[in-house]
Amino acid sequence: ALFLQSAMDEDFAALSPDGKYVVYHSYESGRDEVFLKQFPNGDGKWQVSQGGGRLPRWDPQGGTLYFVAGTGPAQRSMVAVAVDAREPIPAGGRQTLFDLQGVELDSSGSAGGLSGSVGGYEAEPGGERFVVLRPEGGVIQSSARVVLVQGWRALLQEGRER
């Protein structure tokens, strides 16, 4: 059975770590926004973003939603919203974490046309650090090169131990 089905574009759906909610992106209001619904019954519906939002994702530990807020490259920022599974949500206020001004996101959500991580970013559990795909100069060139870093998890672990 389909969980989300409407005449509007709905994508970037993600199940919460506890399996109680689905966050997704929709254009139903006439612009990109982020919504939340209970799962699996589909009860309740909450608009998480205000003034534009897309590319939602859960913190791997749960309790926090991240999404890209804003309506264009000059207005983009990463936002966190606290979510309490015991109450109607979102329970917490929106907190702007950092600016994404100038980062171009294509229709697949990748930064500057780069593919890989859906949405062009990943959050470390707890949201202390983020990895955001951002081409040098904000624009990907046809001669752009890709650098493969092997053993990056070990490098991150070493950084935490310092």
mmCIF file of C-alpha atoms in Angstrom:
data_model
loop_
_atom_site.group_PDB
_atom_site.id
_atom_site.type_symbol
_atom_site.label_atom_id
_atom_site.label_comp_id
_atom_site.label_asym_id
_atom_site.label_seq_id
_atom_site.Cartn_x
_atom_site.Cartn_y
_atom_site.Cartn_z
ATOM 1 C CA ALA A 1 0.000 0.000 0.000
ATOM 2 C CA LEU A 2 1.158 3.513 -0.742
ATOM 3 C CA PHE A 3 1.789 5.741 2.246
ATOM 4 C CA LEU A 4 1.975 9.132 0.492
ATOM 5 C CA GLN A 5 -0.208 9.543 -2.535
ATOM 6 C CA SER A 6 -1.433 12.860 -3.901
ATOM 7 C CA ALA A 7 -1.406 14.923 -7.071
ATOM 8 C CA MET A 8 1.590 16.866 -5.694
ATOM 9 C CA ASP A 9 5.252 15.981 -5.961
ATOM 10 C CA GLU A 10 6.356 14.285 -2.743
ATOM 11 C CA ASP A 11 9.903 13.018 -2.374
ATOM 12 C CA PHE A 12 12.921 12.672 -0.086
ATOM 13 C CA ALA A 13 10.838 10.664 2.404
ATOM 14 C CA ALA A 14 12.684 9.256 5.423
ATOM 15 C CA LEU A 15 11.462 7.087 8.271
ATOM 16 C CA SER A 16 12.399 8.265 11.781
ATOM 17 C CA PRO A 17 14.921 6.080 13.645
ATOM 18 C CA ASP A 18 12.141 4.922 16.014
ATOM 19 C CA GLY A 19 9.831 4.117 13.079
ATOM 20 C CA LYS A 20 7.013 6.401 14.287
ATOM 21 C CA TYR A 21 7.182 9.216 11.719
ATOM 22 C CA VAL A 22 7.919 9.915 8.076
ATOM 23 C CA VAL A 23 9.419 13.233 7.026
ATOM 24 C CA TYR A 24 9.136 14.257 3.381
ATOM 25 C CA HIS A 25 9.361 17.130 0.938
ATOM 26 C CA SER A 26 6.271 18.366 -0.927
ATOM 27 C CA TYR A 27 5.320 21.190 -3.277
ATOM 28 C CA GLU A 28 1.660 21.160 -2.171
ATOM 29 C CA SER A 29 1.752 24.739 -0.815
ATOM 30 C CA GLY A 30 3.105 26.097 -4.095
ATOM 31 C CA ARG A 31 6.716 26.023 -2.926
ATOM 32 C CA ASP A 32 9.148 23.493 -1.507
ATOM 33 C CA GLU A 33 8.290 22.644 2.127
ATOM 34 C CA VAL A 34 9.050 19.860 4.617
ATOM 35 C CA PHE A 35 6.211 17.885 6.240
ATOM 36 C CA LEU A 36 5.909 15.175 8.869
ATOM 37 C CA LYS A 37 3.305 12.405 9.271
ATOM 38 C CA GLN A 38 2.808 9.614 11.770
ATOM 39 C CA PHE A 39 3.742 6.151 10.540
ATOM 40 C CA PRO A 40 2.330 3.675 9.699
ATOM 41 C CA ASN A 41 -1.233 4.987 10.243
ATOM 42 C CA GLY A 42 -0.672 8.329 8.472
ATOM 43 C CA ASP A 43 -2.483 10.296 11.207
ATOM 44 C CA GLY A 44 -1.530 13.901 11.731
ATOM 45 C CA LYS A 45 0.408 16.117 9.399
ATOM 46 C CA TRP A 46 2.765 18.893 10.413
ATOM 47 C CA GLN A 47 4.550 21.435 8.261
ATOM 48 C CA VAL A 48 8.078 21.561 9.640
ATOM 49 C CA SER A 49 9.587 24.250 7.406
ATOM 50 C CA GLN A 50 8.457 27.853 7.076
ATOM 51 C CA GLY A 51 9.368 29.936 4.065
ATOM 52 C CA GLY A 52 10.701 27.041 2.036
ATOM 53 C CA GLY A 53 12.461 23.822 2.861
ATOM 54 C CA ARG A 54 13.727 20.654 1.247
ATOM 55 C CA LEU A 55 16.066 17.694 1.616
ATOM 56 C CA PRO A 56 14.869 16.571 5.057
ATOM 57 C CA ARG A 57 16.730 13.944 7.017
ATOM 58 C CA TRP A 58 16.755 12.557 10.527
ATOM 59 C CA ASP A 59 19.643 12.714 12.919
ATOM 60 C CA PRO A 60 20.803 9.077 13.161
ATOM 61 C CA GLN A 61 20.177 9.184 16.931
ATOM 62 C CA GLY A 62 16.624 10.486 16.441
ATOM 63 C CA GLY A 63 15.038 13.466 18.137
ATOM 64 C CA THR A 64 16.171 15.994 15.529
ATOM 65 C CA LEU A 65 15.243 16.719 11.925
ATOM 66 C CA TYR A 66 17.589 18.557 9.584
ATOM 67 C CA PHE A 67 16.598 20.249 6.349
ATOM 68 C CA VAL A 68 17.769 22.910 3.946
ATOM 69 C CA ALA A 69 15.689 26.055 4.505
ATOM 70 C CA GLY A 70 15.134 28.896 2.077
ATOM 71 C CA THR A 71 13.991 29.335 -1.481
ATOM 72 C CA GLY A 72 17.175 30.039 -3.413
ATOM 73 C CA PRO A 73 20.962 29.813 -3.310
ATOM 74 C CA ALA A 74 21.300 33.293 -1.774
ATOM 75 C CA GLN A 75 18.946 32.401 1.092
ATOM 76 C CA ARG A 76 19.823 28.794 1.969
ATOM 77 C CA SER A 77 20.708 27.536 5.438
ATOM 78 C CA MET A 78 20.833 24.254 7.344
ATOM 79 C CA VAL A 79 18.129 24.076 10.007
ATOM 80 C CA ALA A 80 17.522 21.709 12.925
ATOM 81 C CA VAL A 81 14.132 21.074 14.533
ATOM 82 C CA ALA A 82 13.730 19.137 17.786
ATOM 83 C CA VAL A 83 11.147 16.339 17.584
ATOM 84 C CA ASP A 84 9.501 14.750 20.631
ATOM 85 C CA ALA A 85 7.953 11.353 19.851
ATOM 86 C CA ARG A 86 5.604 11.650 22.862
ATOM 87 C CA GLU A 87 3.833 14.800 21.683
ATOM 88 C CA PRO A 88 2.505 16.294 18.451
ATOM 89 C CA ILE A 89 5.452 17.623 16.599
ATOM 90 C CA PRO A 90 7.570 19.547 15.834
ATOM 91 C CA ALA A 91 8.114 20.093 19.546
ATOM 92 C CA GLY A 92 11.127 22.377 19.361
ATOM 93 C CA GLY A 93 11.888 25.629 17.695
ATOM 94 C CA ARG A 94 13.840 25.858 14.503
ATOM 95 C CA GLN A 95 17.534 26.530 14.911
ATOM 96 C CA THR A 96 19.640 27.776 12.017
ATOM 97 C CA LEU A 97 22.891 25.822 12.165
ATOM 98 C CA PHE A 98 24.914 27.332 9.327
ATOM 99 C CA ASP A 99 24.666 29.209 6.051
ATOM 100 C CA LEU A 100 24.549 27.397 2.713
ATOM 101 C CA GLN A 101 24.571 30.576 0.657
ATOM 102 C CA GLY A 102 25.733 29.955 -2.879
ATOM 103 C CA VAL A 103 25.490 26.163 -2.733
ATOM 104 C CA GLU A 104 23.529 25.092 -5.793
ATOM 105 C CA LEU A 105 21.293 22.051 -5.340
ATOM 106 C CA ASP A 106 20.074 20.323 -8.459
ATOM 107 C CA SER A 107 16.749 18.499 -8.773
ATOM 108 C CA SER A 108 18.234 15.341 -7.257
ATOM 109 C CA GLY A 109 19.298 17.347 -4.209
ATOM 110 C CA SER A 110 22.996 17.008 -4.895
ATOM 111 C CA ALA A 111 25.231 20.013 -4.509
ATOM 112 C CA GLY A 112 26.432 21.536 -7.762
ATOM 113 C CA GLY A 113 25.236 18.570 -9.788
ATOM 114 C CA LEU A 114 27.457 16.145 -7.863
ATOM 115 C CA SER A 115 25.902 12.800 -7.134
ATOM 116 C CA GLY A 116 26.400 10.570 -4.149
ATOM 117 C CA SER A 117 24.755 11.326 -0.848
ATOM 118 C CA VAL A 118 21.062 11.997 -1.368
ATOM 119 C CA GLY A 119 20.619 15.650 -0.593
ATOM 120 C CA GLY A 120 24.291 16.521 -0.859
ATOM 121 C CA TYR A 121 24.887 16.386 2.907
ATOM 122 C CA GLU A 122 25.259 14.033 5.853
ATOM 123 C CA ALA A 123 25.048 14.760 9.566
ATOM 124 C CA GLU A 124 27.223 13.137 12.176
ATOM 125 C CA PRO A 125 25.083 11.524 14.927
ATOM 126 C CA GLY A 126 24.192 14.316 17.344
ATOM 127 C CA GLY A 127 24.592 16.989 14.656
ATOM 128 C CA GLU A 128 27.978 18.218 15.863
ATOM 129 C CA ARG A 129 29.459 18.069 12.350
ATOM 130 C CA PHE A 130 28.130 17.937 8.813
ATOM 131 C CA VAL A 131 29.611 16.982 5.471
ATOM 132 C CA VAL A 132 28.227 19.154 2.663
ATOM 133 C CA LEU A 133 29.131 18.676 -0.992
ATOM 134 C CA ARG A 134 30.183 22.078 -2.234
ATOM 135 C CA PRO A 135 32.186 22.494 -5.413
ATOM 136 C CA GLU A 136 35.042 24.978 -5.272
ATOM 137 C CA GLY A 137 33.666 28.360 -6.247
ATOM 138 C CA GLY A 138 30.090 27.048 -5.836
ATOM 139 C CA VAL A 139 29.879 25.951 -9.483
ATOM 140 C CA ILE A 140 30.908 22.593 -10.857
ATOM 141 C CA GLN A 141 33.080 22.814 -13.956
ATOM 142 C CA SER A 142 33.282 20.190 -16.671
ATOM 143 C CA SER A 143 36.945 19.746 -15.777
ATOM 144 C CA ALA A 144 36.189 19.272 -12.068
ATOM 145 C CA ARG A 145 38.080 16.462 -10.411
ATOM 146 C CA VAL A 146 36.890 14.101 -7.746
ATOM 147 C CA VAL A 147 39.128 13.313 -4.780
ATOM 148 C CA LEU A 148 38.572 9.943 -3.140
ATOM 149 C CA VAL A 149 39.528 9.844 0.532
ATOM 150 C CA GLN A 150 39.942 6.301 1.766
ATOM 151 C CA GLY A 151 39.876 5.566 5.461
ATOM 152 C CA TRP A 152 37.882 8.732 6.200
ATOM 153 C CA ARG A 153 36.017 7.118 9.099
ATOM 154 C CA ALA A 154 39.327 6.429 10.865
ATOM 155 C CA LEU A 155 40.368 10.043 10.256
ATOM 156 C CA LEU A 156 37.112 11.255 11.807
ATOM 157 C CA GLN A 157 37.632 8.974 14.798
ATOM 158 C CA GLU A 158 41.165 10.303 15.267
ATOM 159 C CA GLY A 159 39.774 13.835 15.244
ATOM 160 C CA ARG A 160 37.290 12.963 17.994
ATOM 161 C CA GLU A 161 40.002 11.497 20.189
ATOM 162 C CA ARG A 162 42.076 14.707 20.131
#
